[in-house]
mmCIF file with all atom_site columns, C-alpha atoms in Angstrom:
data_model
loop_
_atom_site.group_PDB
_atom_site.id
_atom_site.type_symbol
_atom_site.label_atom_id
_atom_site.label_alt_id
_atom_site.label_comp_id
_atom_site.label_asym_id
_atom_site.label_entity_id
_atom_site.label_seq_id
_atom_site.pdbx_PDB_ins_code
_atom_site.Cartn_x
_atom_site.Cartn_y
_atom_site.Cartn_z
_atom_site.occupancy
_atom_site.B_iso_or_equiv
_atom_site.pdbx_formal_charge
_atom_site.auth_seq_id
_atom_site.auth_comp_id
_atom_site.auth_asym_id
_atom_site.auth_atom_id
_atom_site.pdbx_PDB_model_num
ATOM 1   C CA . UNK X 1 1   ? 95.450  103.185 100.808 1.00 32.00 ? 1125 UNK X CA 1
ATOM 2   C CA . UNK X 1 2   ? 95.329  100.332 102.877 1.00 32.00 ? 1126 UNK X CA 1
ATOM 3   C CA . UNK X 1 3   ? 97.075  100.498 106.624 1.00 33.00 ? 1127 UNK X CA 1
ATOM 4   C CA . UNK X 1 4   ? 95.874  103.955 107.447 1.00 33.00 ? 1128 UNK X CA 1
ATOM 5   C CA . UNK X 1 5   ? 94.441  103.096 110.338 1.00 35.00 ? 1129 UNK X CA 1
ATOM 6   C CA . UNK X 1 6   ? 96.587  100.571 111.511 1.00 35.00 ? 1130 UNK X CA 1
ATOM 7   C CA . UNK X 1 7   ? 97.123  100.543 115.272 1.00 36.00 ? 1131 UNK X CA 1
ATOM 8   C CA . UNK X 1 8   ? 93.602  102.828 115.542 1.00 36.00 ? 1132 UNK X CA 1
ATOM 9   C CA . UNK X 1 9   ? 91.708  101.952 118.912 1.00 34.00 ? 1133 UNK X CA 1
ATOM 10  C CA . UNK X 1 10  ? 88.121  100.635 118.522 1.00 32.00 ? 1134 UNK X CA 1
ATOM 11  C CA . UNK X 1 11  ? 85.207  102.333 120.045 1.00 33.00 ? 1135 UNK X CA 1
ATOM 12  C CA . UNK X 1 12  ? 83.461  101.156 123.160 1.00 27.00 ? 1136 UNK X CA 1
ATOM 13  C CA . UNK X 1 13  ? 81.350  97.987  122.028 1.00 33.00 ? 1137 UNK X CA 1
ATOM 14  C CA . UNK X 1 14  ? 77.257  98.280  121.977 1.00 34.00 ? 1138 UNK X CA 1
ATOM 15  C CA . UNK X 1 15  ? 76.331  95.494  124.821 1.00 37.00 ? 1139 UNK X CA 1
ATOM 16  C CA . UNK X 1 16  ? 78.551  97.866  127.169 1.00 37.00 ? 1140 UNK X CA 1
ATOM 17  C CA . UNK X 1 17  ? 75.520  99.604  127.828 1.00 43.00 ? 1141 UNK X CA 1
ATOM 18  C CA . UNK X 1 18  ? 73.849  102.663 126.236 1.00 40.00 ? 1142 UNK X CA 1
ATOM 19  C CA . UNK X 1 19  ? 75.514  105.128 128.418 1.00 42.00 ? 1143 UNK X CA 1
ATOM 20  C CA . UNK X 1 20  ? 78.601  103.684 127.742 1.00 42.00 ? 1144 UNK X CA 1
ATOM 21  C CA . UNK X 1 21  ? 78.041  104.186 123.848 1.00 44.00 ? 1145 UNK X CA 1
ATOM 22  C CA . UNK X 1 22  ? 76.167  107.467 124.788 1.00 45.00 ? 1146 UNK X CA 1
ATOM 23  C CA . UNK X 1 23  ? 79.808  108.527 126.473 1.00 47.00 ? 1147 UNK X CA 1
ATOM 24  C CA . UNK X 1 24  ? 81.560  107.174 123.354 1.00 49.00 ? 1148 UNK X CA 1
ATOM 25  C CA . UNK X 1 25  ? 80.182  109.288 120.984 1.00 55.00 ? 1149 UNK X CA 1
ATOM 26  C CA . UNK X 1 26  ? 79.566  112.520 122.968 1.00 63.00 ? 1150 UNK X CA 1
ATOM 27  C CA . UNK X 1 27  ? 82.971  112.794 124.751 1.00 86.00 ? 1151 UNK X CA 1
ATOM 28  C CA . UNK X 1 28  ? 86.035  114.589 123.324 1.00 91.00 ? 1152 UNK X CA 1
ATOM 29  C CA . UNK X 1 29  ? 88.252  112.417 121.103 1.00 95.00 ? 1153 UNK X CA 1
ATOM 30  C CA . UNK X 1 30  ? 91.821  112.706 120.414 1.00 96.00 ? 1154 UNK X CA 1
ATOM 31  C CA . UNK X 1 31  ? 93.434  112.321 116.962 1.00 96.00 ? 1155 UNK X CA 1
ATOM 32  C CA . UNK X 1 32  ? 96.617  110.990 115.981 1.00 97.00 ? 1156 UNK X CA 1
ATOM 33  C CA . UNK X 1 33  ? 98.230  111.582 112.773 1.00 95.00 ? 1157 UNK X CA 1
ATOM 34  C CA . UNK X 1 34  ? 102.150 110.933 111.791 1.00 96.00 ? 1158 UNK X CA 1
ATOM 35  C CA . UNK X 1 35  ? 103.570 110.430 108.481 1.00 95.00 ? 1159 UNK X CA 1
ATOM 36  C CA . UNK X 1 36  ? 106.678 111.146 106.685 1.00 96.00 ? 1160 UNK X CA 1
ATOM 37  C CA . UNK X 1 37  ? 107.029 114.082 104.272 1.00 96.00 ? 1161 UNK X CA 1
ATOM 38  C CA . UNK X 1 38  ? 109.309 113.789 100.906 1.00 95.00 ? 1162 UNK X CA 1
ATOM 39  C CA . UNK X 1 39  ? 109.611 117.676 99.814  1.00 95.00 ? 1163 UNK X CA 1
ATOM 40  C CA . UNK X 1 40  ? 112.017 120.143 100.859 1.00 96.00 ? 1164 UNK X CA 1
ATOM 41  C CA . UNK X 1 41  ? 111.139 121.347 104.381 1.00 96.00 ? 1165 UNK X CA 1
ATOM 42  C CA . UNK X 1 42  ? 110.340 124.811 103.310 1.00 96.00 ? 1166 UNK X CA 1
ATOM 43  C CA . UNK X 1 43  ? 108.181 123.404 101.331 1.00 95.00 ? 1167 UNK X CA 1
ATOM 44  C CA . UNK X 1 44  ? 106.400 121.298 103.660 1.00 94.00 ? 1168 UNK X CA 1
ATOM 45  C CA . UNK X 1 45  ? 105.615 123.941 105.743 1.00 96.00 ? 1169 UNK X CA 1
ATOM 46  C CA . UNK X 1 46  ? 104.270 126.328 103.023 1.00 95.00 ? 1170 UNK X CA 1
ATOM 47  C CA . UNK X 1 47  ? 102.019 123.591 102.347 1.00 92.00 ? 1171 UNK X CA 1
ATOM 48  C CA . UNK X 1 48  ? 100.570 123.343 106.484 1.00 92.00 ? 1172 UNK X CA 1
ATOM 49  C CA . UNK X 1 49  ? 100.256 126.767 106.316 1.00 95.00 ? 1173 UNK X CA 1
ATOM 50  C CA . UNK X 1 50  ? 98.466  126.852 103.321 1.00 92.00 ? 1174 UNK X CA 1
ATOM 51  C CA . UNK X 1 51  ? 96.006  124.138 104.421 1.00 90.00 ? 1175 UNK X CA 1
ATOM 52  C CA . UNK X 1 52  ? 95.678  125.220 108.436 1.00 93.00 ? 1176 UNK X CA 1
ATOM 53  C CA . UNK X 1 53  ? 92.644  127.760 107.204 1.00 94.00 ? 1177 UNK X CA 1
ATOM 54  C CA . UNK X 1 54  ? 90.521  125.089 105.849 1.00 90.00 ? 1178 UNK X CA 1
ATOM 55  C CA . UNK X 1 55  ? 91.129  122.680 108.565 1.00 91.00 ? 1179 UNK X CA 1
ATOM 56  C CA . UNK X 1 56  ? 90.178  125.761 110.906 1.00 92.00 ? 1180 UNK X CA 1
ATOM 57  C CA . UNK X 1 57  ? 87.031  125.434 109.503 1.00 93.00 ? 1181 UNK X CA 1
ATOM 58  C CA . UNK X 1 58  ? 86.330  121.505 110.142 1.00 94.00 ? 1182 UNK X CA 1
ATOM 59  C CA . UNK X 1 59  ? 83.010  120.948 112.111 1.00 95.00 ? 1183 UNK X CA 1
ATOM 60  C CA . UNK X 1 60  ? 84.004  119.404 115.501 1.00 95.00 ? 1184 UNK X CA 1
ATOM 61  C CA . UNK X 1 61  ? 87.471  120.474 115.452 1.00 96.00 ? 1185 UNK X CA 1
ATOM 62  C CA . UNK X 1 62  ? 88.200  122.475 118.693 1.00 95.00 ? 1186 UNK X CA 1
ATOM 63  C CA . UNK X 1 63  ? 91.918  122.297 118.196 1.00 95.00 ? 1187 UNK X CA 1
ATOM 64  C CA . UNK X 1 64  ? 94.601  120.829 116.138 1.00 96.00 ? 1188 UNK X CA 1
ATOM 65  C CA . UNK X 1 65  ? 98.625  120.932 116.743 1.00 96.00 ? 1189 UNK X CA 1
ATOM 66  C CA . UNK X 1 66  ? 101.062 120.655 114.156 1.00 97.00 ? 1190 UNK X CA 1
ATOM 67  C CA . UNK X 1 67  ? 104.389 119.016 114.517 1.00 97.00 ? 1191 UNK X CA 1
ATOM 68  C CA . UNK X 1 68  ? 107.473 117.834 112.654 1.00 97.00 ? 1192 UNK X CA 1
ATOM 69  C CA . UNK X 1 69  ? 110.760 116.610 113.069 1.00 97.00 ? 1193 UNK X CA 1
ATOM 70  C CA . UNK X 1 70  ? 112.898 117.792 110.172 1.00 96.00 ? 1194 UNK X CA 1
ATOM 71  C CA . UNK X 1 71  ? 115.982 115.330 111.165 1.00 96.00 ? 1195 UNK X CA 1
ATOM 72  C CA . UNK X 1 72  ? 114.333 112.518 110.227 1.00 96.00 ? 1196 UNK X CA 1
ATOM 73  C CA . UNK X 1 73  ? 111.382 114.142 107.817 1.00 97.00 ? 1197 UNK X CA 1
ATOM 74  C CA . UNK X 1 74  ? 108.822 113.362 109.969 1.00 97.00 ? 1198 UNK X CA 1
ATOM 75  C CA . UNK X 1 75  ? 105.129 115.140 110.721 1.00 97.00 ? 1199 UNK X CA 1
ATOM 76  C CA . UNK X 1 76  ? 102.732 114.831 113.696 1.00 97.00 ? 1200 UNK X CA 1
ATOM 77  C CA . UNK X 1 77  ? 99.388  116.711 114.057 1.00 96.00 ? 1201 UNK X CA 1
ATOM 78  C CA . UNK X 1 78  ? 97.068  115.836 117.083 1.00 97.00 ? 1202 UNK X CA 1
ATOM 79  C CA . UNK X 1 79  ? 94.054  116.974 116.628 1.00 97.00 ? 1203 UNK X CA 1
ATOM 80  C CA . UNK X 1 80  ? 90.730  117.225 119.473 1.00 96.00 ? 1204 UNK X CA 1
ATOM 81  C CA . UNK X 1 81  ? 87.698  116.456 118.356 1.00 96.00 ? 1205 UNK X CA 1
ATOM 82  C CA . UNK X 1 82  ? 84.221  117.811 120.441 1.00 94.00 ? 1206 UNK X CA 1
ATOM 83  C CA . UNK X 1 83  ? 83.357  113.445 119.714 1.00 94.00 ? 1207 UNK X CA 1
ATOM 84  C CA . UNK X 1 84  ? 83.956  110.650 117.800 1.00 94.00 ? 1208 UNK X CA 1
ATOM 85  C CA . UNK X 1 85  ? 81.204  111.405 115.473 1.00 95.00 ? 1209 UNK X CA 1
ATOM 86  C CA . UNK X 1 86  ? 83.274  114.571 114.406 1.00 95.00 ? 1210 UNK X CA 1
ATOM 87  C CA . UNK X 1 87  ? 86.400  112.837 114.568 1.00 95.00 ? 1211 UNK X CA 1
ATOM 88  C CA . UNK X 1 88  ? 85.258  110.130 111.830 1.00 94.00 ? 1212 UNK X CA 1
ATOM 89  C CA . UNK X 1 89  ? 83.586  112.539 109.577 1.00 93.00 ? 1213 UNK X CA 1
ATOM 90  C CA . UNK X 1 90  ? 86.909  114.428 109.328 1.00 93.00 ? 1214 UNK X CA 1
ATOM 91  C CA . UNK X 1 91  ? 88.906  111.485 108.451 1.00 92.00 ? 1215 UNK X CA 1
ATOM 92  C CA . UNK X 1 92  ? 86.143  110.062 105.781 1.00 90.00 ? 1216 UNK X CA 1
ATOM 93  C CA . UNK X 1 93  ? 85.518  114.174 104.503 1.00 87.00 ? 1217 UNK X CA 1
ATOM 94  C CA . UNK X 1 94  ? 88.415  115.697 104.613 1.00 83.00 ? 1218 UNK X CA 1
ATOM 95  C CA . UNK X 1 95  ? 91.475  113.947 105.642 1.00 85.00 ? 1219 UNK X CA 1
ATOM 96  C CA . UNK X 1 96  ? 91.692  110.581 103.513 1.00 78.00 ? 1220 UNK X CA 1
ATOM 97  C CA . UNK X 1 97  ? 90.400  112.610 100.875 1.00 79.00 ? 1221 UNK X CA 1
ATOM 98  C CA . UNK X 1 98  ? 93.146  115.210 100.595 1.00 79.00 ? 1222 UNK X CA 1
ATOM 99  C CA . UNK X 1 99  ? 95.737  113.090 102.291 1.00 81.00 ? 1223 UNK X CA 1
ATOM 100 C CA . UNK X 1 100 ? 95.037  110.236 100.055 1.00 75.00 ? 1224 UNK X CA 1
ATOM 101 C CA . UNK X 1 101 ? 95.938  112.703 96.879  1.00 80.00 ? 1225 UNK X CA 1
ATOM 102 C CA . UNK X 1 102 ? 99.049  114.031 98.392  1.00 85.00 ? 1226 UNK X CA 1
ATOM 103 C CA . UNK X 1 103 ? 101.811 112.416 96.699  1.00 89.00 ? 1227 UNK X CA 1
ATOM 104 C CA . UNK X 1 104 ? 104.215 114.306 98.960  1.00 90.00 ? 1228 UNK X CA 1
ATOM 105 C CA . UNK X 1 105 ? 103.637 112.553 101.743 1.00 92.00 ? 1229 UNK X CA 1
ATOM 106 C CA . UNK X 1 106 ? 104.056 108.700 103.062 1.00 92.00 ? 1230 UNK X CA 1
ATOM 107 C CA . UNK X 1 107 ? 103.741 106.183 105.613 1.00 93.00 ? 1231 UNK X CA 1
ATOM 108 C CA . UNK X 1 108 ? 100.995 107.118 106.927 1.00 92.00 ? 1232 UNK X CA 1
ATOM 109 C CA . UNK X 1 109 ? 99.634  105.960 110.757 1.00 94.00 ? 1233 UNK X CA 1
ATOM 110 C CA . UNK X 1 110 ? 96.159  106.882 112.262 1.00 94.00 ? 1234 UNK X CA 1
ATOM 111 C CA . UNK X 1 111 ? 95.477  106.525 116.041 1.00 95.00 ? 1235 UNK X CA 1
ATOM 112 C CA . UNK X 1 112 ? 92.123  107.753 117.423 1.00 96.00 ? 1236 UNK X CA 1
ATOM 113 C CA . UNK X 1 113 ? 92.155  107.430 121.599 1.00 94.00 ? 1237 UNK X CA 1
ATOM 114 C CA . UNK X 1 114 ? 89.672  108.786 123.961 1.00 93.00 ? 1238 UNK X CA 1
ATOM 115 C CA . UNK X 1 115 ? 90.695  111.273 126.640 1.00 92.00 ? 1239 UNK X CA 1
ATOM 116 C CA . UNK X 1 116 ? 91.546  110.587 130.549 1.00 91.00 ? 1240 UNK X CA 1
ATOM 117 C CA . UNK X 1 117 ? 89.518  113.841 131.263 1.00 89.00 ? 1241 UNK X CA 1
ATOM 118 C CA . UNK X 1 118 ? 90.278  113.920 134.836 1.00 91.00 ? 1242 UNK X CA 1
ATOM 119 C CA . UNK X 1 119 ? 93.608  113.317 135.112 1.00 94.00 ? 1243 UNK X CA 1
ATOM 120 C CA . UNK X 1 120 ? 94.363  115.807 131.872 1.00 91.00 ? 1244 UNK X CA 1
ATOM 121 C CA . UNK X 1 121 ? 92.393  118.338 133.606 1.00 91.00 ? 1245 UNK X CA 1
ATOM 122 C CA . UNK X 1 122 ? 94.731  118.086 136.841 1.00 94.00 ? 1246 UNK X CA 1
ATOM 123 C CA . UNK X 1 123 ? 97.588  118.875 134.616 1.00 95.00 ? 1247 UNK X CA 1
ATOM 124 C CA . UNK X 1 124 ? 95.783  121.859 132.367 1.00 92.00 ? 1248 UNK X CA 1
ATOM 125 C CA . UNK X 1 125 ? 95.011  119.977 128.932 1.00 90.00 ? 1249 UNK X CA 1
ATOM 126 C CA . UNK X 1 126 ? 93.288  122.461 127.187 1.00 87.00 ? 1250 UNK X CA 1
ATOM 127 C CA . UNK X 1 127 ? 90.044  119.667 126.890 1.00 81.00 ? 1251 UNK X CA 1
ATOM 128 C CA . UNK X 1 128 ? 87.150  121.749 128.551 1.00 71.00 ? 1252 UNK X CA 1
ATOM 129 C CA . UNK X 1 129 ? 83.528  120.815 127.191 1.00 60.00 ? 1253 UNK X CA 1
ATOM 130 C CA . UNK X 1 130 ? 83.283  124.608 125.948 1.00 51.00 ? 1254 UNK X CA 1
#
């Protein structure tokens, strides 16, 4: 399924320095996820429900938020990863795998960003290193 992670950012390059990589791979990482859904609505959101447990369980995961726009058929989740180890395992483990089979859904985009923490702490993002 080529293009799935078109647009993704790229990770802080080695000869930054090692606490530069250090930071890259121990600091909270955001996921992006949007693609467009092609089953009836109701049935979309069966499916998230049925599908939220096991992605409770994801190693890393602190947090995930589910969105969609049903005008335009249309599904968001953003997802926080404790680092960008976590965050890649999930999309090799779990997401591409599942995601990849689903013939219900399409279009597909995949955006991985690192976190302003200080600014997102001054206006509450739920990002704390607990």
């Amino acid at each position: 399924m080529a293009g799935y992670l078109a647009g993704s950012t790229t990770s802080i390059e080695p000869q930054i320095g090692s606490q530069a990589v250090q930071a890259a791979t121990t600091s909270n990482r955001i996921l992006q996820i949007n693609f467009k859904y092609n089953t009836s609505t109701s049935d979309f959101k069966q499916q998230m429900l049925d599908n939220a447990p096991r992605l409770g369980s994801v190693k890393g995961l602190k947090w995930k938020i589910w969105s969609m726009d049903e005008t335009n058929r249309e599904a968001s989740g953003y997802y926080l990863f404790e680092n960008e180890t976590a965050l890649d395992a999930y999309l090799k483990n779990v997401f591409f795998v599942g995601m990849g089979n689903n013939p219900t859904v399409s279009n597909i985009v995949v955006k991985k960003f690192e976190i302003l923490e200080e600014p997102t702490s001054m206006t509450r993002g739920p990002i704390s290193k607990n």
